Coordinates of C-alpha atoms and ligand atoms in Angstrom, one line a residue:
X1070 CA 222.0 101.5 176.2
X1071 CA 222.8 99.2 173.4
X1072 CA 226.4 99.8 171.0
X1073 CA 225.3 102.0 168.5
X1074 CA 223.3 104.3 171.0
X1075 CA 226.7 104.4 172.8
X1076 CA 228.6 105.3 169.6
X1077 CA 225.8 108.0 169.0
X1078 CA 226.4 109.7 172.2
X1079 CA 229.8 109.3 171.9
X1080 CA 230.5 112.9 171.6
X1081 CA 232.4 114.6 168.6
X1082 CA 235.2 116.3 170.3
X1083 CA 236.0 113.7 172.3
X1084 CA 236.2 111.4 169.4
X1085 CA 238.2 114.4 167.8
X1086 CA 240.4 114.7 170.3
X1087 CA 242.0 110.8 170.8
X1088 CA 241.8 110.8 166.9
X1089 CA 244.1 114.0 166.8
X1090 CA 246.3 112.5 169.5
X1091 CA 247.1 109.5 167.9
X1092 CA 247.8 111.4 165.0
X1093 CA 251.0 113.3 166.8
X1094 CA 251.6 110.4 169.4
X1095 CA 254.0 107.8 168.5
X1096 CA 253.8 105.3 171.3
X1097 CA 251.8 101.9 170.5
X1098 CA 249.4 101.3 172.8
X1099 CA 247.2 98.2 171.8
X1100 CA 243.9 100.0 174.6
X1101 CA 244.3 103.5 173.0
X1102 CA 244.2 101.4 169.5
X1103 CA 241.4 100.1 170.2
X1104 CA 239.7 103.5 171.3
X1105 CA 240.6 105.0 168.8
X1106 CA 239.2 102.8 166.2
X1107 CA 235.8 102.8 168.5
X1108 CA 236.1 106.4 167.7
X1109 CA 236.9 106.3 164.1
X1110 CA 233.6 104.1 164.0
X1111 CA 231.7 106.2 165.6
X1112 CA 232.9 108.9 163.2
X1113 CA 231.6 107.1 160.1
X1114 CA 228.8 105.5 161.9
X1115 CA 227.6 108.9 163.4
X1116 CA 226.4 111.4 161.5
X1117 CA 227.7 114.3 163.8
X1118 CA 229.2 116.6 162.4
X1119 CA 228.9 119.7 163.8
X1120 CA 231.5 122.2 162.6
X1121 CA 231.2 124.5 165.2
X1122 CA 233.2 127.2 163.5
X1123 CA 230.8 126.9 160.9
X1124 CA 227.9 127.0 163.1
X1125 CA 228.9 130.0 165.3
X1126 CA 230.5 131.9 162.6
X1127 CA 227.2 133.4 160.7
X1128 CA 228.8 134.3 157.9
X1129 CA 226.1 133.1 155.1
X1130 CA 224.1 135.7 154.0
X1131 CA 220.6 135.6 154.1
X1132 CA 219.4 133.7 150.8
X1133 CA 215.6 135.9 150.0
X1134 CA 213.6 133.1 147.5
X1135 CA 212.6 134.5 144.4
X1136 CA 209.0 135.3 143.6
X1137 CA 206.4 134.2 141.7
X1138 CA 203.9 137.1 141.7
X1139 CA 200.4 136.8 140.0
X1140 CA 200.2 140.4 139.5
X1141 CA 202.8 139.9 136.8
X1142 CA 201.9 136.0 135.1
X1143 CA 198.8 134.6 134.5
X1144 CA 200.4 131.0 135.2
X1145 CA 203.0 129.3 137.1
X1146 CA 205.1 125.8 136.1
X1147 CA 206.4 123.3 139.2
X1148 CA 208.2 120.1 138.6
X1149 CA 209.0 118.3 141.5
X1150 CA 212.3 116.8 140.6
X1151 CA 216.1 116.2 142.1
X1152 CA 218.0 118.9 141.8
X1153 CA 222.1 119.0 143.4
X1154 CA 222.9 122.3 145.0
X1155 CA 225.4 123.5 148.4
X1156 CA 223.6 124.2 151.0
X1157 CA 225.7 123.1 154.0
X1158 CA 229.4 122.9 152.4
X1159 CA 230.9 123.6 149.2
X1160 CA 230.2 120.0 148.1
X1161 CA 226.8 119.5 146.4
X1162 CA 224.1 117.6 148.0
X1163 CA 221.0 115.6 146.7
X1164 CA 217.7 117.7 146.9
X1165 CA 214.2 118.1 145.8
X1166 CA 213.2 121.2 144.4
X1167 CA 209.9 122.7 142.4
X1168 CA 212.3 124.8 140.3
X1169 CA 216.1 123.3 140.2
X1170 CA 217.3 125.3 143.2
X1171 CA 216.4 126.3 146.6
X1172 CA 214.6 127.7 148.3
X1173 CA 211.7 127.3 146.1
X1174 CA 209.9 130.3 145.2
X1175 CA 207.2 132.7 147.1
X1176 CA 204.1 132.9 145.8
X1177 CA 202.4 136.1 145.8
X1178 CA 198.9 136.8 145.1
X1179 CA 196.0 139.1 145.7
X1180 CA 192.5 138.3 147.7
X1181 CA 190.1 137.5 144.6
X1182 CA 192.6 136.7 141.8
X1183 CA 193.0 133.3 139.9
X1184 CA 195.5 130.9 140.7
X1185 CA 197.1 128.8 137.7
X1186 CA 199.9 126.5 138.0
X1187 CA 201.1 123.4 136.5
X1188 CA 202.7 120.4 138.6
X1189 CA 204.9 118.0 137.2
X1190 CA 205.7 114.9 138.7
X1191 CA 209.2 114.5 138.2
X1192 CA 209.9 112.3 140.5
X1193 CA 210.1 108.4 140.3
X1194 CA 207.0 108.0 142.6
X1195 CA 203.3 109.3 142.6
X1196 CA 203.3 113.2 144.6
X1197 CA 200.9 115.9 144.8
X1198 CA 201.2 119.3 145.6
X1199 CA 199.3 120.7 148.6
X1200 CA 198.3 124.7 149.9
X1201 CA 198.6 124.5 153.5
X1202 CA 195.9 126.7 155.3
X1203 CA 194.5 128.0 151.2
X1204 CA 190.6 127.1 151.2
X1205 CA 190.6 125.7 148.0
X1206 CA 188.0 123.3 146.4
X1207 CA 188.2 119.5 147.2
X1208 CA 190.3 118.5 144.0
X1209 CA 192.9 121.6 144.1
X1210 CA 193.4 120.2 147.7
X1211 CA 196.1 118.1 147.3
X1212 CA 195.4 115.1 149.1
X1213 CA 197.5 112.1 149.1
X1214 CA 195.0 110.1 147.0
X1215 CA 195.1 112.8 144.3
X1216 CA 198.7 112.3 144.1
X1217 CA 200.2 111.6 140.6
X1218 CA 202.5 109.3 138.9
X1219 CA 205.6 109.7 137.6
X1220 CA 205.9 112.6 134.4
X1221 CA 201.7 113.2 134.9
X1222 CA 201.0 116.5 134.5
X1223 CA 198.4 118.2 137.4
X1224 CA 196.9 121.8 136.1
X1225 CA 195.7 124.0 139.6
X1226 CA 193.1 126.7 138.9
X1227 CA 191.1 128.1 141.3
X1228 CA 189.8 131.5 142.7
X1229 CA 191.9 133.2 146.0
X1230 CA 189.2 134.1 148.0
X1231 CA 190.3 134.5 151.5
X1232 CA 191.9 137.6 153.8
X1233 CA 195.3 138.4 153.6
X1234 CA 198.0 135.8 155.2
X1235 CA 201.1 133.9 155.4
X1236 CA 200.3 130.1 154.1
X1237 CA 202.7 127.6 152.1
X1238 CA 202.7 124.9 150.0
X1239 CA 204.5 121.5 149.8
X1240 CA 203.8 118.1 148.6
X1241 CA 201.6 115.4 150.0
X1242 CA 202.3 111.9 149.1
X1243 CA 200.9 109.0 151.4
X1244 CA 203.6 108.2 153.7
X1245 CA 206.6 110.3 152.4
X1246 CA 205.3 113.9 153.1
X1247 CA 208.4 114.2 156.1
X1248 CA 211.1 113.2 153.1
X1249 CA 210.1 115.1 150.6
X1250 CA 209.5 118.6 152.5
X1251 CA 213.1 117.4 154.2
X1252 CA 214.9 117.3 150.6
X1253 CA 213.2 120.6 149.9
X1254 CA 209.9 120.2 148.5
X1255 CA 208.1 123.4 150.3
X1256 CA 207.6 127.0 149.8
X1257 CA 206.1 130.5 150.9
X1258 CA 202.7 131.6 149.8
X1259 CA 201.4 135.1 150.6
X1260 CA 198.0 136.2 150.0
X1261 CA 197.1 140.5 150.0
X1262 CA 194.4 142.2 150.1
X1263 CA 193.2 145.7 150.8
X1264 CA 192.5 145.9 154.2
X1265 CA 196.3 144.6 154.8
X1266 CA 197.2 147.2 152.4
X1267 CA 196.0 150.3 154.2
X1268 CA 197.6 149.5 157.4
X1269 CA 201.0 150.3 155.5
X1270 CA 203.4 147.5 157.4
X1271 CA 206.9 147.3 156.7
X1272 CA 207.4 146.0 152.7
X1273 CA 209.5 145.8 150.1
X1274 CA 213.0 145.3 151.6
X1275 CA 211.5 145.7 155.0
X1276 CA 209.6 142.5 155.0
X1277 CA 211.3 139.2 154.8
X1278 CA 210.0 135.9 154.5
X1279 CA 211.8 133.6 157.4
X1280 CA 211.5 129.5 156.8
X1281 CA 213.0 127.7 159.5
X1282 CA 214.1 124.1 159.4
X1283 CA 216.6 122.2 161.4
X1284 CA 218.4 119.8 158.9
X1285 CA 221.2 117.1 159.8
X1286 CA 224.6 116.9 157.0
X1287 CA 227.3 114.8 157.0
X1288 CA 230.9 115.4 157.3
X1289 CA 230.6 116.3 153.3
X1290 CA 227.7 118.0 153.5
X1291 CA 225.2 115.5 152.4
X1292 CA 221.1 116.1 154.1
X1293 CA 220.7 112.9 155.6
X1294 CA 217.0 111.9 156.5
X1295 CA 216.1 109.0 159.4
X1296 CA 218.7 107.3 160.9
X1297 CA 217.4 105.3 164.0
X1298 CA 214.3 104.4 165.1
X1299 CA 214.4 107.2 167.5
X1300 CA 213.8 109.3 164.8
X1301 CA 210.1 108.3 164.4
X1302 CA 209.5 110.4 167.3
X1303 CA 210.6 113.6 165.0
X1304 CA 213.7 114.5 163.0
X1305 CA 215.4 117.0 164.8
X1306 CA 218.7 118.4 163.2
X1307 CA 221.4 120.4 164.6
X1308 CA 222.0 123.0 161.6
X1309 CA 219.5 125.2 161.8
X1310 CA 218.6 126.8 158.5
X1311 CA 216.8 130.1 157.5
X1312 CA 215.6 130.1 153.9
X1313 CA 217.8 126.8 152.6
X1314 CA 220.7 129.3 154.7
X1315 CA 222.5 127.2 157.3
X1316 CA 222.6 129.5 160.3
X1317 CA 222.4 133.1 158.0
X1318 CA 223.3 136.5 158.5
X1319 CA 221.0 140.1 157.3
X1320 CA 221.8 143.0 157.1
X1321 CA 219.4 145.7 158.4
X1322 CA 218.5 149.0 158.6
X1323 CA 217.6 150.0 162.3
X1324 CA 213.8 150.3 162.0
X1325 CA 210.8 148.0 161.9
X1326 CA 211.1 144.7 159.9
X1327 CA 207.7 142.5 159.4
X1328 CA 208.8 138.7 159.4
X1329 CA 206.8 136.3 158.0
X1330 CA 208.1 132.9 159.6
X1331 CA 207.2 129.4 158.8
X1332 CA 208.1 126.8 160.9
X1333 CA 209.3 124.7 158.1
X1334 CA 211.0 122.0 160.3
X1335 CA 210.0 118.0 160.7
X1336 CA 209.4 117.8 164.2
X1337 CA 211.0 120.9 166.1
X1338 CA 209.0 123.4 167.9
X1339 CA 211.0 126.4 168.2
X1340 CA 210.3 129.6 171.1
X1341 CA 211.2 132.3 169.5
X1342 CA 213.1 135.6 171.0
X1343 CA 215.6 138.1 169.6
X1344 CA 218.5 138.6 171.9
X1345 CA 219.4 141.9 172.2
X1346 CA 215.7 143.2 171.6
X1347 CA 213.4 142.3 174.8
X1348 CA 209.9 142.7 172.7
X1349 CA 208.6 142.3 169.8
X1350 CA 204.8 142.2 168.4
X1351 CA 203.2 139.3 166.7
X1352 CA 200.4 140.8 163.9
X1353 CA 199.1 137.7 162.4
X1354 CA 198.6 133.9 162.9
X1355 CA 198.0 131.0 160.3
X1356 CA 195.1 132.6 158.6
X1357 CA 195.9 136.4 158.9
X1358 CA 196.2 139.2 160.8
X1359 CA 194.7 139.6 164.3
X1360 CA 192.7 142.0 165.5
X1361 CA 195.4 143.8 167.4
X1362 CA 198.9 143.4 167.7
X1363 CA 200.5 141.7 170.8
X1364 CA 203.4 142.3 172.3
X1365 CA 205.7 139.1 173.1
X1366 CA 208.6 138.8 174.4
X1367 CA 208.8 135.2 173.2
X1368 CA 206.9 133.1 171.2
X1369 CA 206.0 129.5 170.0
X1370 CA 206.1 128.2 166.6
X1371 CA 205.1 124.4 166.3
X1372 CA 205.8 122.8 162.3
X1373 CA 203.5 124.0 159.9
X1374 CA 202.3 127.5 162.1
X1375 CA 203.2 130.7 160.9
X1376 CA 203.4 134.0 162.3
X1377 CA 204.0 137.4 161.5
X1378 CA 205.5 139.6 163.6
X1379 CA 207.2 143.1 163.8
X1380 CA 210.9 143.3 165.2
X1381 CA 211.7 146.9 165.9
X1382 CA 215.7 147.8 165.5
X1383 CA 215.1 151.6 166.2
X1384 CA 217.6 151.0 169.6
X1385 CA 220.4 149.6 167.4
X1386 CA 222.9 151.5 166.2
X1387 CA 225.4 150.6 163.2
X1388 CA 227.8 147.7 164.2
X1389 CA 225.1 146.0 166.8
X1390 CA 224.1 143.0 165.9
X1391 CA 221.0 140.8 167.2
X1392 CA 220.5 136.9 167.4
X1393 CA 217.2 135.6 166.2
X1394 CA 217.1 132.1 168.7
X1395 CA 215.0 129.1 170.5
X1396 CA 215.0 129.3 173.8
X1397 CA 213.7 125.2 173.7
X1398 CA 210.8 123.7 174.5
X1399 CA 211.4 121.7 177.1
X1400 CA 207.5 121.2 178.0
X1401 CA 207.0 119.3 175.0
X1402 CA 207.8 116.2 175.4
X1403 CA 209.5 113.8 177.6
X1404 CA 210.2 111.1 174.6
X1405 CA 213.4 110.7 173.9
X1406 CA 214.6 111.6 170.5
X1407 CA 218.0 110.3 168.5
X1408 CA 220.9 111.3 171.3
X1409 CA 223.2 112.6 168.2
X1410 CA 221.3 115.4 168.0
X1411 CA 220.2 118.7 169.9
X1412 CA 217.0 117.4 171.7
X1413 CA 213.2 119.2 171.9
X1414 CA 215.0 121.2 174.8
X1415 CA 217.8 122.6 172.5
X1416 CA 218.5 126.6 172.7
X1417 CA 219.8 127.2 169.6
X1418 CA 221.1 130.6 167.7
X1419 CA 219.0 130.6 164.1
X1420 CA 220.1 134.2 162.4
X1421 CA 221.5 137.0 163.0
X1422 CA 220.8 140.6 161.8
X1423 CA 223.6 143.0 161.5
X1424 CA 222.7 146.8 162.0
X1425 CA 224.5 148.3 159.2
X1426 CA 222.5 151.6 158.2
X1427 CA 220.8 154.1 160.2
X1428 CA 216.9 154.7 158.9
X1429 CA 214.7 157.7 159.5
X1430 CA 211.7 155.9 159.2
X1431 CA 209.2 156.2 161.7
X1432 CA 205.9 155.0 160.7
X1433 CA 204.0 153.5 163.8
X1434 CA 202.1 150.0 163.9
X1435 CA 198.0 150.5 163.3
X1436 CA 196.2 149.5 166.8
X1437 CA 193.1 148.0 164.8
X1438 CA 194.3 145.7 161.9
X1439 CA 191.8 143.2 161.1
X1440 CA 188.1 142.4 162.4
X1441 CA 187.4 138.6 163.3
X1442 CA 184.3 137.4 163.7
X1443 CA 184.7 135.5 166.6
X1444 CA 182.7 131.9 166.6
X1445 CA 180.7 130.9 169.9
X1446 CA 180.2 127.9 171.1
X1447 CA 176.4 128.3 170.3
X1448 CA 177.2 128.6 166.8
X1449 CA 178.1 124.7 167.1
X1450 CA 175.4 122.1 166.0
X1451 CA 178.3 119.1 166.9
X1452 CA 180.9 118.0 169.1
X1453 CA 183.6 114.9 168.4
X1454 CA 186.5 114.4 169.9
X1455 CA 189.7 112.9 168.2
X1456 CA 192.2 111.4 170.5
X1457 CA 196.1 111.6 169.6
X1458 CA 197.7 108.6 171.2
X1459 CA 200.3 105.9 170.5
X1460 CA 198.9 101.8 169.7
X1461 CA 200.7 98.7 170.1
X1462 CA 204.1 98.8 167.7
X1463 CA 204.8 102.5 168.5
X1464 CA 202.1 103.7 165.9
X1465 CA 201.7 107.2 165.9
X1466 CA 197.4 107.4 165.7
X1467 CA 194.2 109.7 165.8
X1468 CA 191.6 108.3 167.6
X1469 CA 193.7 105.2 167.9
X1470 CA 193.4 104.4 164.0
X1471 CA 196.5 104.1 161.9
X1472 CA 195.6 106.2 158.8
X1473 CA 193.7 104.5 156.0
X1474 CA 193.7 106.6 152.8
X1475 CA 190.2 105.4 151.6
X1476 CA 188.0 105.2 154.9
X1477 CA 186.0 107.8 155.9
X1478 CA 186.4 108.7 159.3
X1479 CA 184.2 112.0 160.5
X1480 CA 181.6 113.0 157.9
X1481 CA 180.8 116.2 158.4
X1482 CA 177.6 118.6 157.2
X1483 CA 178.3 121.4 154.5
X1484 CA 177.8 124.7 156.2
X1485 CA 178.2 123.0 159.6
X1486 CA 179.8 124.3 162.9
X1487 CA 181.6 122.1 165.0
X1488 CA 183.7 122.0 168.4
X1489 CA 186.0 119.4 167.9
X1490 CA 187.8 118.6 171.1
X1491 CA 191.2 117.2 170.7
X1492 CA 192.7 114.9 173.3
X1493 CA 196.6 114.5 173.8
X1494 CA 197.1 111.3 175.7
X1495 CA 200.7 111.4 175.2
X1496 CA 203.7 112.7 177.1
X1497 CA 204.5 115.0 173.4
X1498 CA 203.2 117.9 171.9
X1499 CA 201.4 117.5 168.7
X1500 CA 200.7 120.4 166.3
X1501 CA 197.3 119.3 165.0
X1502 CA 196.5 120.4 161.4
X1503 CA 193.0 120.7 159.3
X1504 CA 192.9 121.0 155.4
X1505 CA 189.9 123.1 153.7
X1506 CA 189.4 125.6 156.6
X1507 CA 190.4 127.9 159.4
X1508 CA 189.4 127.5 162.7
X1509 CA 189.6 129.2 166.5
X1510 CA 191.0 128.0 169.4
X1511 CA 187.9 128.0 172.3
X1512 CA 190.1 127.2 175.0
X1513 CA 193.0 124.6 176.6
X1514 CA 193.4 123.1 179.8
X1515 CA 196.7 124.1 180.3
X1516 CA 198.4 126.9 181.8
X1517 CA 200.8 128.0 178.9
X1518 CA 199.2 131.0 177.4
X1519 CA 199.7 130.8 173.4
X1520 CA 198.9 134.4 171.9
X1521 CA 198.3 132.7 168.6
X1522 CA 195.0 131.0 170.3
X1523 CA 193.7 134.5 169.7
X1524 CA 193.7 134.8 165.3
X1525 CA 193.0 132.6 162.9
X1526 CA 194.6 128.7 163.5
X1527 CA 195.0 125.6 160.9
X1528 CA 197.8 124.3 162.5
X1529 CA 197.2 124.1 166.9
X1530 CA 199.8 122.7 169.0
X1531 CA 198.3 120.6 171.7
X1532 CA 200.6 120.3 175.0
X1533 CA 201.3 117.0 176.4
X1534 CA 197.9 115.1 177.8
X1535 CA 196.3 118.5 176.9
X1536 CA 193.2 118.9 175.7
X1537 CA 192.5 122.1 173.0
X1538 CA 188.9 123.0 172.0
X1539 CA 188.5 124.6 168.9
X1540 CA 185.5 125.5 166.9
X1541 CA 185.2 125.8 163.0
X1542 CA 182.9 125.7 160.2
X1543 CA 183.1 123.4 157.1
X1544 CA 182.1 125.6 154.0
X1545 CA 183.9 123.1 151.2
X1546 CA 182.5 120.1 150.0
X1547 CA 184.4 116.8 149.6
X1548 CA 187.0 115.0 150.9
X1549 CA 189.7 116.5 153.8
X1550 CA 192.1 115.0 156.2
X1551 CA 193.1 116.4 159.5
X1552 CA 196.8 115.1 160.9
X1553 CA 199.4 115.8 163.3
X1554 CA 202.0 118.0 161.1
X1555 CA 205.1 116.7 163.2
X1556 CA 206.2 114.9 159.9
X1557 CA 207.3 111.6 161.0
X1558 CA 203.9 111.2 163.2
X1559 CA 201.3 112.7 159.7
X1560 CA 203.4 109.6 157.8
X1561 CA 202.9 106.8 160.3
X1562 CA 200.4 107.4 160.4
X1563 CA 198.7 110.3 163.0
X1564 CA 195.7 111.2 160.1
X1565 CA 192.7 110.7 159.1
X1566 CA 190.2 111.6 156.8
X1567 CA 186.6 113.7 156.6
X1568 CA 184.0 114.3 154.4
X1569 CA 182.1 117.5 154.3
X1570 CA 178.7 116.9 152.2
Ligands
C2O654 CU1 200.9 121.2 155.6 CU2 198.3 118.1 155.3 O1 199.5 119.7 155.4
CU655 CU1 197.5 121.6 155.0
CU656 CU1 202.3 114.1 166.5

């Protein structure tokens, strides 16, 4: 262990505490001197600075984003820029956001209507603005090399032409995707259509919109990025926030809720379960509703999946409360990760909801929600595997290939089925993500059974040295890339590129 891996796990209480007694204490003692200004030291050198008060208190409410619904404008406006704003403490911190404040609106739109927006680079290097999971044409992608410079101007117009589903959109630079969706650049976007609309879920106040993302602050309440080297295996943070809401409270009504939740995070895989609620059913994956809804008792979300699920309250009564948590993932990984911070293993308390009014609704949850047309393996014409491993220097690769933005690496036929089997070599999970379409999972050879195999995927977490088949067809032309999503990994440089022609 070398010093400043000491001084990390040089815990903060302990720190606290000789600190404090020095303050009262009057005799000199030259040892306890020096301990405490080890401690001091590690204070400023450490970030830690959880305020458990704080932390345990949930006394934030709930911030809902705004939204930006194309039943109502014809054309949206997005400038990427810094924006200063409290999110952890009174004091202001330095952030990104699309619209001066966070969290950065939630797009609504409906199946078949046009999407118009105009991105502004406001930032003092070239970005681009990508719709994770939309199936959009080639150049309304966002792919790093359409990113643009500095006060260009990008206009997005294109046709919504998929089911109903939760996606979201953030920026895609080469090589500083994990910094700026850190600092804020991200968002919901939901897509309805009419089948969704005839199963009459839970709306209006009865449907929230949940973005997770475990964030680090200082002592003042400054988001602080990368730190160590350790942090190249994933940025995990131990303030959990809901909605740009360190560790939020809701009020609720005690009937059905439908949560949309994105795993908004860098690197943390959360496994989901309500405490005080023993089920709860998931209705939809990345790409939309499933056929039927399945009943969980816990679930997990890797970065970049969504799901949407149905908490029931109807057992509550006014004054119960109910923790939204992680009950950690220890299975995914055996790397170690920066020691001043709540590891992969972490059980954490994310949000609570506060029973406050009784509801007489009753309206039950649809058996049939959605047909899929499930994809056989016949249906394939190709098979390729791409390997996720580790080279020489701790590089983070596909198919052991640090990502080049201008080679080619699977070329692909339009109108093509494929099983492409992806190969985990390493002792970490990776969630694997495709631009330009939505795919199924075939099968996994491991034991843990992931409910979200069963709807629509574009994000798949693949255990450690697991391999996950999955089948999908390629119905865009033009130029894609496929990447692990764990932020860190995607920017050093776990992607690569194909071409559908
Ligand atoms: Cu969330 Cu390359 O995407
Ligand atoms: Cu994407
Ligand atoms: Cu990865």
């Amino acid at each position: 262990m070398n010093r400043r891996n000491f001084l990390y796990s040089f815990s903060f209480s302990a720190a606290a505490a000789i600190l404090g007694g020095c303050e009262k204490g009057s005799e000199k003692n030259s040892r306890l001197d020096n301990k405490i200004d080890e401690a001091k030291k590690a204070l400023q050198e450490s970030p830690k600075n959880i305020a458990e008060d704080k932390l345990k208190s949930f006394t934030s409410e709930l911030k809902i984003p705004k939204e930006i619904d194309f039943e109502h404008i014809a054309k949206a406006k997005f400038t990427a820029q810094k924006s200063l704003a409290a999110l952890y403490k009174e004091k202001k911190t330095d952030l990104l956001t699309f619209q001066g404040d966070l969290p950065n609106p939630t797009i609504r739109i409906k199946k078949g209507d046009d999407f118009e927006l105009d991105f502004t680079n406001g930032l003092e290097k070239p970005t681009i603005v990508h719709w994770h999971g939309l199936l959009v044409p080639e150049t309304m992608d966002g792919h790093p090399k359409d990113s643009i410079a500095t006060n260009m101007t990008k206009e997005y117009k294109y046709r919504v032409n998929q089911s109903a589903g939760t996606f979201w959109y953030h920026t895609h630079p080469h090589g500083r995707t994990g910094e700026e969706i850190y600092y804020g650049l991200a968002g919901l976007y939901i897509v309805e259509d009419e089948n969704e609309k005839r199963l009459n879920l839970p709306s209006g106040e009865f449907e929230l919109p949940l973005i997770i993302q475990d964030r680090r602050f200082d002592k003042e309440g400054n988001l602080i990025y990368k730190e160590t080297k350790q942090d190249n295996v994933g940025v995990l943070g131990d303030v959990v926030m809901v909605n740009s809401t360190p560790h939020p409270y809701k009020n609720v009504k005690n009937t059905k809720y439908r949560l949309r939740i994105l795993n908004g995070s860098s690197a943390r895989v959360y496994k989901l379960a309500f405490e005080g609620i023993e089920e709860f059913t998931l209705i939809g994956t990345d790409g939309g509703l499933l056929e039927e809804p399945i009943v969980v008792k816990d679930i997990l979300i890797a970065v970049a999946e969504r799901i949407d699920i149905i908490v029931d309250f109807k057992d509550k009564k006014v004054g119960d409360s109910v923790m939204l948590k992680t009950l950690g993932f220890k299975e995914g990984s055996i790397i170690g990760t920066n020691t001043a911070y709540p590891g992969f293993d972490a059980k954490m308390d994310i949000m609570k909801f506060q029973i406050t009014e009784l509801s007489n609704s009753t309206s039950a949850l649809p058996a049939k929600l959605n047909t899929i047309r499930k994809m056989k393996e016949s249906d394939a014409t190709n098979s390729r595997t791409i390997t996720m491993e580790v080279i020489k220097g701790g590089i983070w690769t596909l198919n052991r290939k640090p990502y080049d933005i201008h080679r080619v690496d699977e070329r692909v036929k339009l109108d093509s089925t494929e099983i492409w089997i992806l190969k985990n070599s390493v002792h970490m999970a990776h969630p694997f993500h495709m631009h330009g379409v939505q795919f199924q999972v075939l099968d996994r050879t491991s034991k843990i059974d992931f409910p979200t195999d069963k709807g629509w995927k574009d994000t798949v977490l693949v255990m450690p040295t697991e391999t996950v088949r999955i089948i999908v067809k390629f119905t865009i032309p033009g130029l894609f890339v496929h990447h692990c999503h764990i932020l860190e990994h995607e920017d050093h440089s776990m992607m690569a590129n194909f071409l559908v022609e």
